[in-house]
Amino acid sequence: MEHNAFADALDKYFVGLPEGVAEVAAGTPSFVGGESMIRTDGSGLAHVAVGLAAPSLGAGHAQVHALGVLQALLGSTGAHGGGAGAARLGPQGHSRIARSIHNDAHSFIHSLAAFALPYSDAGLLGVAGAAADHEAGRLVDVMVGFVKDAAALPISDAELARAKAAYKLRLAAGAETAEGARDDLGAQLLLAGKRTALGETLKAVDAVSAAQVQAVAKAALASKPAIASIGSLVTMPRYDVVASLLK
């Protein structure tokens, strides 16, 4: 894009905005849950994401890093067309989702991944996946199961160590790109008001305990879910049913 065109767009959309920092009024929830469904014709894939409230960047290093470790603990798989053969290798291959996909009961899943998104005033923890349209209901059951197990099942020392290693690898790899360094700088300024060296960040990750990771999962389950789905969704359960399954 040419500079003049970019500058004109900034003038058009941003010059008229009020000055100052917007603040959320006291007591106003920044995450309220909800549902968005897009129904399509045909017999393709159903894509579903279930999100729950999670620590924001304002919650501090301990909770934010516990959220990151929890995402790595849950992990992901990239199995296409069903089956475990295409499960992603590497650190994520040891995650709960990646290990579980070797279970024949989960062979219908096309893809599945945990996500964690801490923002300045709110955070989001969840699982997104895809399966054949007629398997949307089963997919939701599996997704809910992973989140509930994260809050209830013990985390072994080896499992915690692998999740920390995967999370630290992601942080270190991200810092090597201009985009990643920019995002890290913004997050650090929101967390502590100053730039924190990567080495200090990795030490903070090492200090995360299994109890802190499970506390994030338990707090998430106490919130209302946000559910997004697309497909024919003939077997997709109602919002209130999914919410009850998470309790």
CSV table of N, CA, C and O in Angstrom, one decimal, residues 86-150:
chain,number,residue,atom,x,y,z
A,86,ALA,N,-1.6,-38.9,11.3
A,86,ALA,CA,-1.1,-37.6,11.0
A,86,ALA,C,-1.0,-36.7,12.2
A,86,ALA,O,-0.8,-35.5,12.1
A,87,ALA,N,-1.0,-37.3,13.4
A,87,ALA,CA,-0.9,-36.5,14.6
A,87,ALA,C,0.4,-35.7,14.6
A,87,ALA,O,1.5,-36.3,14.2
A,88,ARG,N,0.4,-34.5,15.0
A,88,ARG,CA,1.6,-33.6,15.0
A,88,ARG,C,2.7,-34.2,15.9
A,88,ARG,O,2.4,-34.6,17.0
A,89,LEU,N,3.9,-34.2,15.4
A,89,LEU,CA,5.0,-34.6,16.2
A,89,LEU,C,5.7,-33.5,16.9
A,89,LEU,O,5.2,-32.4,16.9
A,90,GLY,N,6.8,-33.7,17.6
A,90,GLY,CA,7.4,-32.7,18.4
A,90,GLY,C,6.8,-32.5,19.8
A,90,GLY,O,6.1,-33.4,20.3
A,91,PRO,N,7.1,-31.4,20.5
A,91,PRO,CA,6.6,-31.2,21.8
A,91,PRO,C,5.1,-31.4,22.0
A,91,PRO,O,4.7,-31.9,23.0
A,92,GLN,N,4.4,-30.9,21.0
A,92,GLN,CA,2.9,-31.1,21.1
A,92,GLN,C,2.5,-32.5,21.0
A,92,GLN,O,1.4,-32.9,21.3
A,93,GLY,N,3.4,-33.4,20.4
A,93,GLY,CA,3.1,-34.8,20.3
A,93,GLY,C,2.9,-35.5,21.7
A,93,GLY,O,2.4,-36.6,21.7
A,94,HIS,N,3.4,-34.9,22.7
A,94,HIS,CA,3.2,-35.4,24.1
A,94,HIS,C,2.1,-34.8,24.8
A,94,HIS,O,1.8,-35.1,26.0
A,95,SER,N,1.3,-33.9,24.2
A,95,SER,CA,0.2,-33.2,24.8
A,95,SER,C,-0.9,-34.2,25.0
A,95,SER,O,-1.0,-35.3,24.4
A,96,ARG,N,-1.9,-33.8,25.9
A,96,ARG,CA,-3.0,-34.7,26.1
A,96,ARG,C,-3.9,-34.9,24.9
A,96,ARG,O,-4.3,-36.0,24.6
A,97,ILE,N,-4.1,-33.9,24.1
A,97,ILE,CA,-4.8,-34.1,22.9
A,97,ILE,C,-4.1,-34.9,21.9
A,97,ILE,O,-4.7,-35.8,21.3
A,98,ALA,N,-2.8,-34.7,21.7
A,98,ALA,CA,-2.1,-35.5,20.7
A,98,ALA,C,-2.0,-37.0,21.1
A,98,ALA,O,-2.2,-37.9,20.3
A,99,ARG,N,-1.9,-37.2,22.4
A,99,ARG,CA,-1.8,-38.6,22.9
A,99,ARG,C,-3.2,-39.3,22.7
A,99,ARG,O,-3.3,-40.5,22.3
A,100,SER,N,-4.2,-38.5,23.0
A,100,SER,CA,-5.6,-39.1,23.0
A,100,SER,C,-6.0,-39.4,21.6
A,100,SER,O,-6.9,-40.3,21.4
A,101,ILE,N,-5.5,-38.8,20.6
A,101,ILE,CA,-6.0,-39.0,19.2
A,101,ILE,C,-5.6,-40.4,18.8
A,101,ILE,O,-6.2,-40.9,17.8
A,102,HIS,N,-4.7,-41.1,19.5
A,102,HIS,CA,-4.4,-42.4,19.1
A,102,HIS,C,-5.5,-43.4,19.6
A,102,HIS,O,-5.4,-44.6,19.3
A,103,ASN,N,-6.4,-42.9,20.4
A,103,ASN,CA,-7.5,-43.7,20.8
A,103,ASN,C,-8.5,-43.8,19.7
A,103,ASN,O,-8.9,-42.9,19.1
A,104,ASP,N,-8.9,-45.1,19.4
A,104,ASP,CA,-9.8,-45.3,18.3
A,104,ASP,C,-11.1,-44.6,18.4
A,104,ASP,O,-11.8,-44.2,17.5
A,105,ALA,N,-11.5,-44.3,19.7
A,105,ALA,CA,-12.8,-43.6,19.9
A,105,ALA,C,-12.7,-42.2,19.4
A,105,ALA,O,-13.8,-41.5,19.2
A,106,HIS,N,-11.5,-41.6,19.2
A,106,HIS,CA,-11.4,-40.3,18.8
A,106,HIS,C,-10.9,-40.2,17.3
A,106,HIS,O,-10.6,-39.1,16.8
A,107,SER,N,-10.9,-41.3,16.6
A,107,SER,CA,-10.4,-41.3,15.2
A,107,SER,C,-11.3,-40.5,14.3
A,107,SER,O,-10.9,-40.2,13.1
A,108,PHE,N,-12.5,-40.2,14.7
A,108,PHE,CA,-13.4,-39.4,13.8
A,108,PHE,C,-13.0,-37.9,13.8
A,108,PHE,O,-13.5,-37.2,12.9
A,109,ILE,N,-12.1,-37.5,14.6
A,109,ILE,CA,-11.8,-36.1,14.7
A,109,ILE,C,-10.8,-35.7,13.6
A,109,ILE,O,-9.8,-36.4,13.4
A,110,HIS,N,-11.1,-34.7,12.9
A,110,HIS,CA,-10.3,-34.2,11.8
A,110,HIS,C,-9.1,-33.4,12.3
A,110,HIS,O,-8.0,-33.5,11.9
A,111,SER,N,-9.4,-32.5,13.2
A,111,SER,CA,-8.3,-31.7,13.9
A,111,SER,C,-8.8,-31.2,15.2
A,111,SER,O,-10.0,-31.0,15.4
A,112,LEU,N,-7.9,-30.9,16.1
A,112,LEU,CA,-8.3,-30.5,17.5
A,112,LEU,C,-7.1,-29.7,18.1
A,112,LEU,O,-6.0,-30.2,18.0
A,113,ALA,N,-7.4,-28.6,18.7
A,113,ALA,CA,-6.3,-27.7,19.2
A,113,ALA,C,-6.8,-26.9,20.4
A,113,ALA,O,-7.9,-26.3,20.3
A,114,ALA,N,-6.0,-26.8,21.4
A,114,ALA,CA,-6.3,-25.9,22.5
A,114,ALA,C,-5.8,-24.5,22.2
A,114,ALA,O,-4.8,-24.4,21.4
A,115,PHE,N,-6.5,-23.5,22.6
A,115,PHE,CA,-6.0,-22.1,22.4
A,115,PHE,C,-6.1,-21.3,23.7
A,115,PHE,O,-6.9,-21.6,24.6
A,116,ALA,N,-5.2,-20.3,23.8
A,116,ALA,CA,-5.2,-19.5,25.0
A,116,ALA,C,-4.8,-18.1,24.5
A,116,ALA,O,-3.8,-17.9,23.9
A,117,LEU,N,-5.7,-17.1,24.8
A,117,LEU,CA,-5.5,-15.7,24.3
A,117,LEU,C,-5.7,-14.7,25.4
A,117,LEU,O,-6.8,-14.3,25.8
A,118,PRO,N,-4.6,-14.3,26.0
A,118,PRO,CA,-4.7,-13.3,27.1
A,118,PRO,C,-4.6,-11.9,26.5
A,118,PRO,O,-3.7,-11.6,25.7
A,119,TYR,N,-5.6,-11.1,26.7
A,119,TYR,CA,-5.6,-9.7,26.3
A,119,TYR,C,-5.5,-8.8,27.5
A,119,TYR,O,-5.3,-9.2,28.6
A,120,SER,N,-5.5,-7.5,27.2
A,120,SER,CA,-5.3,-6.5,28.3
A,120,SER,C,-6.3,-6.6,29.4
A,120,SER,O,-6.0,-6.4,30.6
A,121,ASP,N,-7.6,-6.8,29.1
A,121,ASP,CA,-8.6,-6.8,30.1
A,121,ASP,C,-9.4,-8.1,30.2
A,121,ASP,O,-10.3,-8.2,31.0
A,122,ALA,N,-9.1,-9.1,29.4
A,122,ALA,CA,-9.8,-10.4,29.4
A,122,ALA,C,-8.9,-11.4,28.8
A,122,ALA,O,-7.9,-11.1,28.1
A,123,GLY,N,-9.2,-12.7,29.1
A,123,GLY,CA,-8.5,-13.8,28.5
A,123,GLY,C,-9.4,-14.8,28.0
A,123,GLY,O,-10.6,-14.9,28.4
A,124,LEU,N,-9.0,-15.7,27.1
A,124,LEU,CA,-9.8,-16.7,26.6
A,124,LEU,C,-9.0,-18.1,26.5
A,124,LEU,O,-7.9,-18.1,26.0
A,125,LEU,N,-9.6,-19.1,27.1
A,125,LEU,CA,-9.1,-20.4,27.0
A,125,LEU,C,-10.1,-21.3,26.4
A,125,LEU,O,-11.3,-21.2,26.7
A,126,GLY,N,-9.7,-22.2,25.5
A,126,GLY,CA,-10.7,-23.0,24.8
A,126,GLY,C,-10.1,-24.1,23.9
A,126,GLY,O,-8.8,-24.3,23.9
A,127,VAL,N,-10.9,-24.8,23.3
A,127,VAL,CA,-10.6,-25.9,22.3
A,127,VAL,C,-11.3,-25.7,21.0
A,127,VAL,O,-12.5,-25.4,21.1
A,128,ALA,N,-10.7,-25.8,19.9
A,128,ALA,CA,-11.3,-25.7,18.6
A,128,ALA,C,-11.0,-27.0,17.8
A,128,ALA,O,-9.9,-27.5,17.9
A,129,GLY,N,-12.0,-27.4,17.1
A,129,GLY,CA,-11.8,-28.7,16.4
A,129,GLY,C,-12.7,-28.8,15.2
A,129,GLY,O,-13.6,-28.0,14.9
A,130,ALA,N,-12.5,-29.8,14.4
A,130,ALA,CA,-13.3,-30.1,13.2
A,130,ALA,C,-13.6,-31.6,13.1
A,130,ALA,O,-12.7,-32.4,13.4
A,131,ALA,N,-14.8,-31.9,12.6
A,131,ALA,CA,-15.1,-33.3,12.3
A,131,ALA,C,-16.2,-33.3,11.3
A,131,ALA,O,-16.7,-32.2,10.9
A,132,ALA,N,-16.6,-34.5,10.8
A,132,ALA,CA,-17.7,-34.5,9.9
A,132,ALA,C,-19.0,-33.9,10.5
A,132,ALA,O,-19.2,-34.0,11.7
A,133,ASP,N,-19.8,-33.3,9.7
A,133,ASP,CA,-21.0,-32.6,10.1
A,133,ASP,C,-21.8,-33.4,11.1
A,133,ASP,O,-22.2,-32.9,12.2
A,134,HIS,N,-22.0,-34.7,10.8
A,134,HIS,CA,-22.9,-35.5,11.7
A,134,HIS,C,-22.2,-35.9,13.0
A,134,HIS,O,-22.8,-36.5,13.9
A,135,GLU,N,-20.9,-35.5,13.1
A,135,GLU,CA,-20.2,-35.8,14.4
A,135,GLU,C,-20.0,-34.6,15.3
A,135,GLU,O,-19.2,-34.7,16.2
A,136,ALA,N,-20.7,-33.5,15.0
A,136,ALA,CA,-20.5,-32.3,15.8
A,136,ALA,C,-20.7,-32.5,17.2
A,136,ALA,O,-20.0,-32.0,18.1
A,137,GLY,N,-21.8,-33.3,17.5
A,137,GLY,CA,-22.1,-33.5,18.9
A,137,GLY,C,-21.0,-34.3,19.7
A,137,GLY,O,-20.7,-33.9,20.8
A,138,ARG,N,-20.5,-35.3,19.0
A,138,ARG,CA,-19.4,-36.1,19.6
A,138,ARG,C,-18.2,-35.2,19.8
A,138,ARG,O,-17.4,-35.4,20.8
A,139,LEU,N,-17.9,-34.4,18.8
A,139,LEU,CA,-16.8,-33.5,18.9
A,139,LEU,C,-16.8,-32.6,20.1
A,139,LEU,O,-15.9,-32.4,20.9
A,140,VAL,N,-18.0,-32.0,20.4
A,140,VAL,CA,-18.2,-31.2,21.6
A,140,VAL,C,-18.0,-31.9,22.8
A,140,VAL,O,-17.3,-31.4,23.8
A,141,ASP,N,-18.5,-33.2,22.9
A,141,ASP,CA,-18.2,-34.0,24.1
A,141,ASP,C,-16.8,-34.2,24.4
A,141,ASP,O,-16.3,-34.1,25.5
A,142,VAL,N,-16.0,-34.4,23.4
A,142,VAL,CA,-14.5,-34.6,23.5
A,142,VAL,C,-13.9,-33.3,24.0
A,142,VAL,O,-13.0,-33.3,24.9
A,143,MET,N,-14.2,-32.2,23.4
A,143,MET,CA,-13.7,-30.9,23.7
A,143,MET,C,-13.9,-30.6,25.2
A,143,MET,O,-13.0,-30.2,25.9
A,144,VAL,N,-15.2,-30.8,25.6
A,144,VAL,CA,-15.5,-30.5,27.0
A,144,VAL,C,-14.8,-31.4,27.9
A,144,VAL,O,-14.3,-30.9,29.0
A,145,GLY,N,-14.6,-32.6,27.5
A,145,GLY,CA,-13.9,-33.6,28.4
A,145,GLY,C,-12.4,-33.2,28.6
A,145,GLY,O,-11.9,-33.3,29.8
A,146,PHE,N,-11.8,-32.6,27.6
A,146,PHE,CA,-10.4,-32.2,27.8
A,146,PHE,C,-10.3,-31.1,28.8
A,146,PHE,O,-9.4,-31.1,29.7
A,147,VAL,N,-11.2,-30.1,28.7
A,147,VAL,CA,-11.1,-29.0,29.6
A,147,VAL,C,-11.4,-29.4,31.1
A,147,VAL,O,-10.7,-29.0,32.0
A,148,LYS,N,-12.4,-30.3,31.2
A,148,LYS,CA,-12.8,-30.7,32.6
A,148,LYS,C,-11.7,-31.6,33.2
A,148,LYS,O,-11.4,-31.5,34.4
A,149,ASP,N,-11.0,-32.4,32.4
A,149,ASP,CA,-9.9,-33.2,32.9
A,149,ASP,C,-8.8,-32.4,33.3
A,149,ASP,O,-8.1,-32.7,34.2
A,150,ALA,N,-8.5,-31.3,32.6
A,150,ALA,CA,-7.4,-30.4,33.0
A,150,ALA,C,-7.6,-29.8,34.4
A,150,ALA,O,-6.6,-29.6,35.1
